[in-house]
Tab-separated table of C-alpha atoms and ligand atoms in Angstrom:
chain	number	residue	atom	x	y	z
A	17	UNK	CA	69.037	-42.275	66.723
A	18	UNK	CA	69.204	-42.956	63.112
A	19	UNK	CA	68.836	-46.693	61.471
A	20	UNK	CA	72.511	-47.168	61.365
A	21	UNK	CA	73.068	-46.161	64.893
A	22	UNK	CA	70.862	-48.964	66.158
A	23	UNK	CA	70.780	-51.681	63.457
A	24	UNK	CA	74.691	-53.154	62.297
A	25	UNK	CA	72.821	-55.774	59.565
A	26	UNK	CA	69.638	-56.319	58.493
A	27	UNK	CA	68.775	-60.001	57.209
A	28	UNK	CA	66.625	-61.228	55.602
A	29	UNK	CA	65.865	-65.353	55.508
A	30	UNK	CA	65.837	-68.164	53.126
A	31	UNK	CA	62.232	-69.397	53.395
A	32	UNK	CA	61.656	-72.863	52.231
A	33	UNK	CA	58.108	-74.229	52.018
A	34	UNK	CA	58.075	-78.024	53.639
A	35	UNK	CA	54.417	-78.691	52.563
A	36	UNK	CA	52.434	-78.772	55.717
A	37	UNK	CA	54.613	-75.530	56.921
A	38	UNK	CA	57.126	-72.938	56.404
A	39	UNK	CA	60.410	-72.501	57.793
A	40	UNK	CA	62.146	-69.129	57.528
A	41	UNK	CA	65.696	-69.355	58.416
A	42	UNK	CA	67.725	-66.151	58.782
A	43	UNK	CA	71.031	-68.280	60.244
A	44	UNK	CA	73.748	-69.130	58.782
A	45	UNK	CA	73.257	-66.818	55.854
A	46	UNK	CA	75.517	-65.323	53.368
A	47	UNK	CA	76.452	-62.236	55.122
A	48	UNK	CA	76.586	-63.482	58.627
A	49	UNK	CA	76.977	-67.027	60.552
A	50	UNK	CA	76.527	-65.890	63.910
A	51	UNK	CA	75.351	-64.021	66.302
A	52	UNK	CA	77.107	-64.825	69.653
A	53	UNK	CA	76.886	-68.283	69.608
A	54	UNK	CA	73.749	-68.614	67.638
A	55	UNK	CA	74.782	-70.273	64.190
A	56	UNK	CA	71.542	-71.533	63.267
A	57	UNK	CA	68.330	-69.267	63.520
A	58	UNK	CA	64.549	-70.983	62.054
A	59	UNK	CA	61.351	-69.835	62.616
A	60	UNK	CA	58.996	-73.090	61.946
A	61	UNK	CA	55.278	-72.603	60.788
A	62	UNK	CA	53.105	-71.185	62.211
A	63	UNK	CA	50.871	-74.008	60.210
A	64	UNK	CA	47.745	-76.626	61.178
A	65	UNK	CA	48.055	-80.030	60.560
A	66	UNK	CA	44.906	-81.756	60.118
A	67	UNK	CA	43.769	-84.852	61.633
A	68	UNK	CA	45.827	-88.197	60.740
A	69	UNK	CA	48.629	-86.304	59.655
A	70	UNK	CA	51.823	-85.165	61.853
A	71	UNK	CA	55.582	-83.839	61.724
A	72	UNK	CA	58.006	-86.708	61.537
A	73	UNK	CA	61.918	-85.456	62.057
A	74	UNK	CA	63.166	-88.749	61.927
A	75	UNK	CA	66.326	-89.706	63.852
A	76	UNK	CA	69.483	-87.787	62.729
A	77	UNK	CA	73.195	-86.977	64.127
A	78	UNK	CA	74.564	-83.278	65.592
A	79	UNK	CA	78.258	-82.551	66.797
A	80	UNK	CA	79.820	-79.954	68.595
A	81	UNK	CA	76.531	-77.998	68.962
A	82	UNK	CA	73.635	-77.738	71.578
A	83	UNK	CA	69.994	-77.684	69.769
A	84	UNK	CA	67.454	-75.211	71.573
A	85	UNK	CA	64.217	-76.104	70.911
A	86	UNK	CA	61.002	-73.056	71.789
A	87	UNK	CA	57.600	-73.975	70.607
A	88	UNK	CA	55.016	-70.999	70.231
A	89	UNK	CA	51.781	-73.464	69.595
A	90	UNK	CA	52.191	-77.199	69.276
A	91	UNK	CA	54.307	-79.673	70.649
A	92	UNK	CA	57.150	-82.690	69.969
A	93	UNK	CA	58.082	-85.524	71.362
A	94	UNK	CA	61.867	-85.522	71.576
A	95	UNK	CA	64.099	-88.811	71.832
A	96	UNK	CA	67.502	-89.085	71.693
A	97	UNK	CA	70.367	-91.636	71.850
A	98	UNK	CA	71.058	-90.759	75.381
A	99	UNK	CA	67.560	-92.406	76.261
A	100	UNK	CA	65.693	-89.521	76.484
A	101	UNK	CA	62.311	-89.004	75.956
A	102	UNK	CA	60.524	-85.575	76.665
A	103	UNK	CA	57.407	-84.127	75.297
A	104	UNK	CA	57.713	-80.335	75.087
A	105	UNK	CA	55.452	-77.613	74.806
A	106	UNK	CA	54.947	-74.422	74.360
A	107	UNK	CA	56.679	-72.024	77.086
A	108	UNK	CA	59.071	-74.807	77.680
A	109	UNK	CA	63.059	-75.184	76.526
A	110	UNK	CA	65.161	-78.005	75.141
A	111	UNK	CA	68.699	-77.794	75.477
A	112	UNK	CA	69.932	-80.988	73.780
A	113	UNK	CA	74.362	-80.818	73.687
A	114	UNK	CA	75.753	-82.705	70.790
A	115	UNK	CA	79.236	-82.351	72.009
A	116	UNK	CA	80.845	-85.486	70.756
A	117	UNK	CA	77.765	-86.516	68.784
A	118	UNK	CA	73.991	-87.594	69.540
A	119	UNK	CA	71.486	-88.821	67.470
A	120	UNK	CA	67.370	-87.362	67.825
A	121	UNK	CA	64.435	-87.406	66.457
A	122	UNK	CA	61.251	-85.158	66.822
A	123	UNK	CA	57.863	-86.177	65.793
A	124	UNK	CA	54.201	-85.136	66.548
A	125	UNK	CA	52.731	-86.798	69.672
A	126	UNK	CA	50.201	-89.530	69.546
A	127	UNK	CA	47.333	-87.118	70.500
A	128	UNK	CA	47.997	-84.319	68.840
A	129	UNK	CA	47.759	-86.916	65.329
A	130	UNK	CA	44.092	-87.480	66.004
A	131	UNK	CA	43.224	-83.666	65.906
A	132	UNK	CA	43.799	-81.009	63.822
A	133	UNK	CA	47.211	-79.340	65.484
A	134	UNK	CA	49.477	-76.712	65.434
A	135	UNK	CA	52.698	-75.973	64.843
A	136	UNK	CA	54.721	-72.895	65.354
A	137	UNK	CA	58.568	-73.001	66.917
A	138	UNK	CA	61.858	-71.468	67.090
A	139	UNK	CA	64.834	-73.794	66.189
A	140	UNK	CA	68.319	-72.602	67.360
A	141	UNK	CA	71.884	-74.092	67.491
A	142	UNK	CA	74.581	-72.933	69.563
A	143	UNK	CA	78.067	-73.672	68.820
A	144	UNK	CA	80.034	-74.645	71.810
A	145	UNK	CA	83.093	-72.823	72.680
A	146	UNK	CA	86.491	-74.656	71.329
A	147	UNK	CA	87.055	-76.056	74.669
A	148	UNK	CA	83.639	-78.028	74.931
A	149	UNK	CA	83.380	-79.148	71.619
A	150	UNK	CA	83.545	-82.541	72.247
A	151	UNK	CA	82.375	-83.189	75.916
A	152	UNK	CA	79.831	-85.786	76.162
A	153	UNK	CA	76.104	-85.109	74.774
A	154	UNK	CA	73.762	-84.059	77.751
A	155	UNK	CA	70.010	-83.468	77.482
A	156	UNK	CA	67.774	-80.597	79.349
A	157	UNK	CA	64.431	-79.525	79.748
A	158	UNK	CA	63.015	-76.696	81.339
A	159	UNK	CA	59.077	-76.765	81.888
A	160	UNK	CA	56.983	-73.503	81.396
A	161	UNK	CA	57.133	-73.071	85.117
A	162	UNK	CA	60.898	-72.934	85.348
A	163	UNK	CA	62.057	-70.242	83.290
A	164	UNK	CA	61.763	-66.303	84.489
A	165	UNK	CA	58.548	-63.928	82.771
A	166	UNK	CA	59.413	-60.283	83.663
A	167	UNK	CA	55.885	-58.789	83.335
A	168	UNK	CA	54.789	-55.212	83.724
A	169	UNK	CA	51.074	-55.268	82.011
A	170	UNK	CA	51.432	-54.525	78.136
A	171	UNK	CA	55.612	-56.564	78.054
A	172	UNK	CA	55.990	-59.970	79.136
A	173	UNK	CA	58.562	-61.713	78.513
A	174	UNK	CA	60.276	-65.012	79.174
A	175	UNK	CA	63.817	-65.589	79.907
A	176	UNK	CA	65.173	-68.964	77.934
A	177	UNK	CA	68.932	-68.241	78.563
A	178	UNK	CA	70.766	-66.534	80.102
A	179	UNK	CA	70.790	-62.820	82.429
A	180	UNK	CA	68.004	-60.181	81.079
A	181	UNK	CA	66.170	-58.048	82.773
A	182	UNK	CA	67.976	-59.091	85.954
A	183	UNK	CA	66.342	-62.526	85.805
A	184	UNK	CA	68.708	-65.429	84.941
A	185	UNK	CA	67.455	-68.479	83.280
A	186	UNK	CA	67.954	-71.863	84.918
A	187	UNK	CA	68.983	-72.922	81.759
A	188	UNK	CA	73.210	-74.390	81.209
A	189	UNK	CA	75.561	-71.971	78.992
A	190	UNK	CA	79.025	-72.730	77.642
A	191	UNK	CA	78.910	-69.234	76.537
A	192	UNK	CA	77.318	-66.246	77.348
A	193	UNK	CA	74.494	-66.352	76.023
A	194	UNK	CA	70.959	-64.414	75.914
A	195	UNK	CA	67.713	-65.751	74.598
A	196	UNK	CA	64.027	-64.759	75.621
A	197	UNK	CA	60.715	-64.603	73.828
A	198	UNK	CA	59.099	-61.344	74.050
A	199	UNK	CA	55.470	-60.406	73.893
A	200	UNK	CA	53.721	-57.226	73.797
A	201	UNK	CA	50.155	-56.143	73.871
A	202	UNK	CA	49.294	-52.871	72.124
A	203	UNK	CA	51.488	-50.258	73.145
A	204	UNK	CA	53.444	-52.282	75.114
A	205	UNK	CA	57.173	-51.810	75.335
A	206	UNK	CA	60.929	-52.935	76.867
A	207	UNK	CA	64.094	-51.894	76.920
A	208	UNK	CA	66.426	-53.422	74.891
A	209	UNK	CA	69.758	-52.973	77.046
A	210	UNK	CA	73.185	-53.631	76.119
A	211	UNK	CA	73.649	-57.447	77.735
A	212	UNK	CA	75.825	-59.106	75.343
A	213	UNK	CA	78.718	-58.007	73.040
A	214	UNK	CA	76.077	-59.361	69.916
A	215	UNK	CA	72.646	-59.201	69.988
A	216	UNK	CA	69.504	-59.192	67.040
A	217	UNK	CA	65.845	-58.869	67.556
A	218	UNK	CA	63.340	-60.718	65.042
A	219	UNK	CA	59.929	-60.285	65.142
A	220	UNK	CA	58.395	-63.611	64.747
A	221	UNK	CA	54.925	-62.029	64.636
A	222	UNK	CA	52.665	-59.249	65.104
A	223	UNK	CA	54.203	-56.198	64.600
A	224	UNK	CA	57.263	-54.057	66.482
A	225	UNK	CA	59.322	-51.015	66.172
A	226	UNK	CA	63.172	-49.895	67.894
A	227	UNK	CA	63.153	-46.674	68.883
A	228	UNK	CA	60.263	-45.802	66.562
A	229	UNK	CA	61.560	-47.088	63.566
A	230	UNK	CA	59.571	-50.241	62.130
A	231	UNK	CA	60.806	-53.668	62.153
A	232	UNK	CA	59.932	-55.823	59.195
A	233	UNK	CA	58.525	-59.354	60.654
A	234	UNK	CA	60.748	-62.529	59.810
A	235	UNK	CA	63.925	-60.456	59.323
A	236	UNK	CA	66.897	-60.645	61.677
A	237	UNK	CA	68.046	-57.359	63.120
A	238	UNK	CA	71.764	-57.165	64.460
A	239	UNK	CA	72.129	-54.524	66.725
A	240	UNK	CA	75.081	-52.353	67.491
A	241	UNK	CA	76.828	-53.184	70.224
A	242	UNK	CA	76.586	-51.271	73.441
A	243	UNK	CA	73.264	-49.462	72.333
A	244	UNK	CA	70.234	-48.882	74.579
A	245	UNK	CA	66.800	-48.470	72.722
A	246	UNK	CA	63.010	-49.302	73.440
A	247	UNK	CA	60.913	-52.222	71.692
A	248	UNK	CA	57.694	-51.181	71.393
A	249	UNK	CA	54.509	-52.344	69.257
A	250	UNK	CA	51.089	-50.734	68.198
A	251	UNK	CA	48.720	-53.554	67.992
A	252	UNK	CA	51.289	-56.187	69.516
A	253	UNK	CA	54.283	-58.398	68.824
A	254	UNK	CA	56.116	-61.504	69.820
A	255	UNK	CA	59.679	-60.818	69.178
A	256	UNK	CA	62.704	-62.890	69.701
A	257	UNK	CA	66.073	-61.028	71.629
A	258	UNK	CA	69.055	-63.385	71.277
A	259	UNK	CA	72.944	-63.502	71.320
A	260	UNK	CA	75.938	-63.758	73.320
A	261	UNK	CA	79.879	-63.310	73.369
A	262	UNK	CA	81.473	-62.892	69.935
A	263	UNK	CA	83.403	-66.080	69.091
A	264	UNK	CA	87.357	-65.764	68.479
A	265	UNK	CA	87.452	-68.905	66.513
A	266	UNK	CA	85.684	-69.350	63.519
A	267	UNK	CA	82.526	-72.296	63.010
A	268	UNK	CA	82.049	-74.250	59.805
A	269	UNK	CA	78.614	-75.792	59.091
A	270	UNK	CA	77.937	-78.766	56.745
A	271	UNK	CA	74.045	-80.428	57.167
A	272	UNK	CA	73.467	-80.856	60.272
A	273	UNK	CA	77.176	-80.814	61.967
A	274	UNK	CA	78.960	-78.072	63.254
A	275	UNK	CA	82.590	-77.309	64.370
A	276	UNK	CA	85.581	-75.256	64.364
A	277	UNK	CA	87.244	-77.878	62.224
A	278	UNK	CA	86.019	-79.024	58.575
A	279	UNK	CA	87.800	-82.544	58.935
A	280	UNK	CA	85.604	-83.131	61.757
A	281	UNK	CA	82.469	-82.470	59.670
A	282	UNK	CA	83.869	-85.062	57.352
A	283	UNK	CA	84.386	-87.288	60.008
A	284	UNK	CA	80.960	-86.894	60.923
A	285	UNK	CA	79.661	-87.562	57.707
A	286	UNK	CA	81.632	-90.879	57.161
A	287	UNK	CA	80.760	-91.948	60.690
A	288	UNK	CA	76.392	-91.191	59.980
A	289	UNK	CA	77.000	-93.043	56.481
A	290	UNK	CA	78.912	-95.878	58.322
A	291	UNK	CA	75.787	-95.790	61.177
A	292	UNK	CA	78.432	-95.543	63.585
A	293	UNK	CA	76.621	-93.357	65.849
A	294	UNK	CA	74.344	-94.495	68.383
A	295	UNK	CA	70.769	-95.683	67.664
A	296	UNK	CA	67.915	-93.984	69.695
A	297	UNK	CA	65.655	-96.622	71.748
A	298	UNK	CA	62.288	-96.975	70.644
A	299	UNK	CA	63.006	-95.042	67.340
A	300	UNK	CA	65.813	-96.943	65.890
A	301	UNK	CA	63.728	-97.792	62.604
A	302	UNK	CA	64.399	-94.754	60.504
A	303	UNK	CA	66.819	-91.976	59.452
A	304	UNK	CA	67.492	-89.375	57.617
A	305	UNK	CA	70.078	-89.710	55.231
A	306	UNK	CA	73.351	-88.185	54.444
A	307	UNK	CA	72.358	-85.600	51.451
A	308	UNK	CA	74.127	-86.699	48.264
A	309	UNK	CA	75.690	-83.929	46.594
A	310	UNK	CA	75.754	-80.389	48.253
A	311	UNK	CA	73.072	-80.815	51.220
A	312	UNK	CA	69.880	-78.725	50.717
A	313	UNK	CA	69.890	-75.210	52.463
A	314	UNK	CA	66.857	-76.410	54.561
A	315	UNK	CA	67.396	-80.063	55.909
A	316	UNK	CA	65.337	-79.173	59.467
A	317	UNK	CA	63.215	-81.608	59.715
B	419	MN	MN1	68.129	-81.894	64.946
């Protein structure tokens, strides 16, 4: 197997530096918006915050998405307009559905402010299939315990959506979809089999090669579809596998919407600058608001 046979697109992200952290974001870029339904793709950090200081992602709208939320090393506290209030950390999985439209927020917790902390997550969106667009915004968690680790010594890795490995993650789909966090020791390796119509790999640390051939960390692979090949790393690797069923209908982004339909966007932002979305209780005392002019490429958090 040659480069080309395995690898459709190589992509590289726009990294922004947020002054306590990084974020490298390799979706939606220039040459590609999706990958099954992943349309937005960020690794966060990894960074230490020191003592008195925190993250603050102060309340803000989605639509017609569902926000997946992985932490590595750190955690938030999520609230949302449905009520919601759930602390998550590493291991764990929010799956927060926009549908019609849902304001959140994420901030450091309490405890972690008092201590120097850490930081280091992968931030996805998911665009929902035409049909769900606009159902009505529904919030999930899944604790550490509740998702499936295949584990054979030197591989282990976690299952955050969908059917790998023959495990299936306890986590809703409106799509297919695949998602899990891999992890090697040295020398470990995995098959990478062909589960979903689009997949890409990204090696969020560590080190990892396909097949023998080296992947470059914070770079999003998309892989051919239908190919089998073996992930493998020399002195270990966490990697990211993710993707799903190719979309037949095309997804416009604009901040932090998304849909199928750009007047709905609009709509969106008219209805944030109006503050006719719902407020979140117990953090109804900030936002974040609508960029003027064309929004920044990085607006997470
Ligand atoms: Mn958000």
């Amino acid at each position: 197997m040659t480069f080309d046979d395995l690898i459709v697109q190589t992509i590289t992200p726009v990294s922004h530096n947020l002054g306590d952290f990084k974020v490298h974001r390799s979706l939606p870029s220039k040459g590609r918006t999706m990958v099954g339904p992943f349309i937005f793709f960020d690794q966060a950090g990894p960074a230490q915050i020191a003592p008195g200081q925190g993250i603050d992602v102060r309340p803000h709208p989605h639509i017609n998405l569902a926000t997946v939320t992985y932490m590595y090393e750190g955690a938030f506290l999520h609230r949302d307009s449905l009520g919601t209030e759930q602390l998550i950390e590493p291991g764990a999985v929010n799956l927060m559905t926009a549908g019609s439209g849902i304001v959140h927020s994420e901030r450091s917790p309490d405890e972690d402010r008092a201590k120097v902390s850490k930081l280091s997550a992968i931030q996805t969106w998911l665009a929902l299939p035409d049909r769900v667009e606009e159902m009505d915004p529904a919030f999930e968690h899944v604790s550490e315990g509740g998702l499936p680790v295949i584990e054979d010594g030197s591989a282990r890795a976690r299952v955050i959506m969908g059917t790998l490995w023959g495990e299936t993650s306890p986590v809703t789909t409106y799509a297919d979809t695949i998602y899990a966090d891999i992890q090697l020791a040295p020398g470990g390796r995995i098959a990478i089999d062909p589960s979903a119509d689009e997949r890409a790999l990204y090696v969020s640390g560590g080190d990892a090669a396909l097949d023998g051939m080296t992947l470059t960390p914070q770079t999003l692979y998309v892989l051919r579809p239908g190919t089998s090949a073996t992930l493998m790393s020399v002195d270990g690797g966490r990697i990211v596998l993710c993707g799903g069923e190719a979309f037949s209908s095309p997804r416009h982004v604009w901040w932090n919407f998304v849909s199928s339909r750009t007047d709905r966007l609009m709509q969106a932002r008219e209805d944030w600058e109006a503050m006719r979305f719902p407020l979140i209780p117990g953090d109804d005392q900030e936002y974040i608001p609508i960029p003027q002019g064309r929004p920044k490429t990085v607006s997470y958090p």
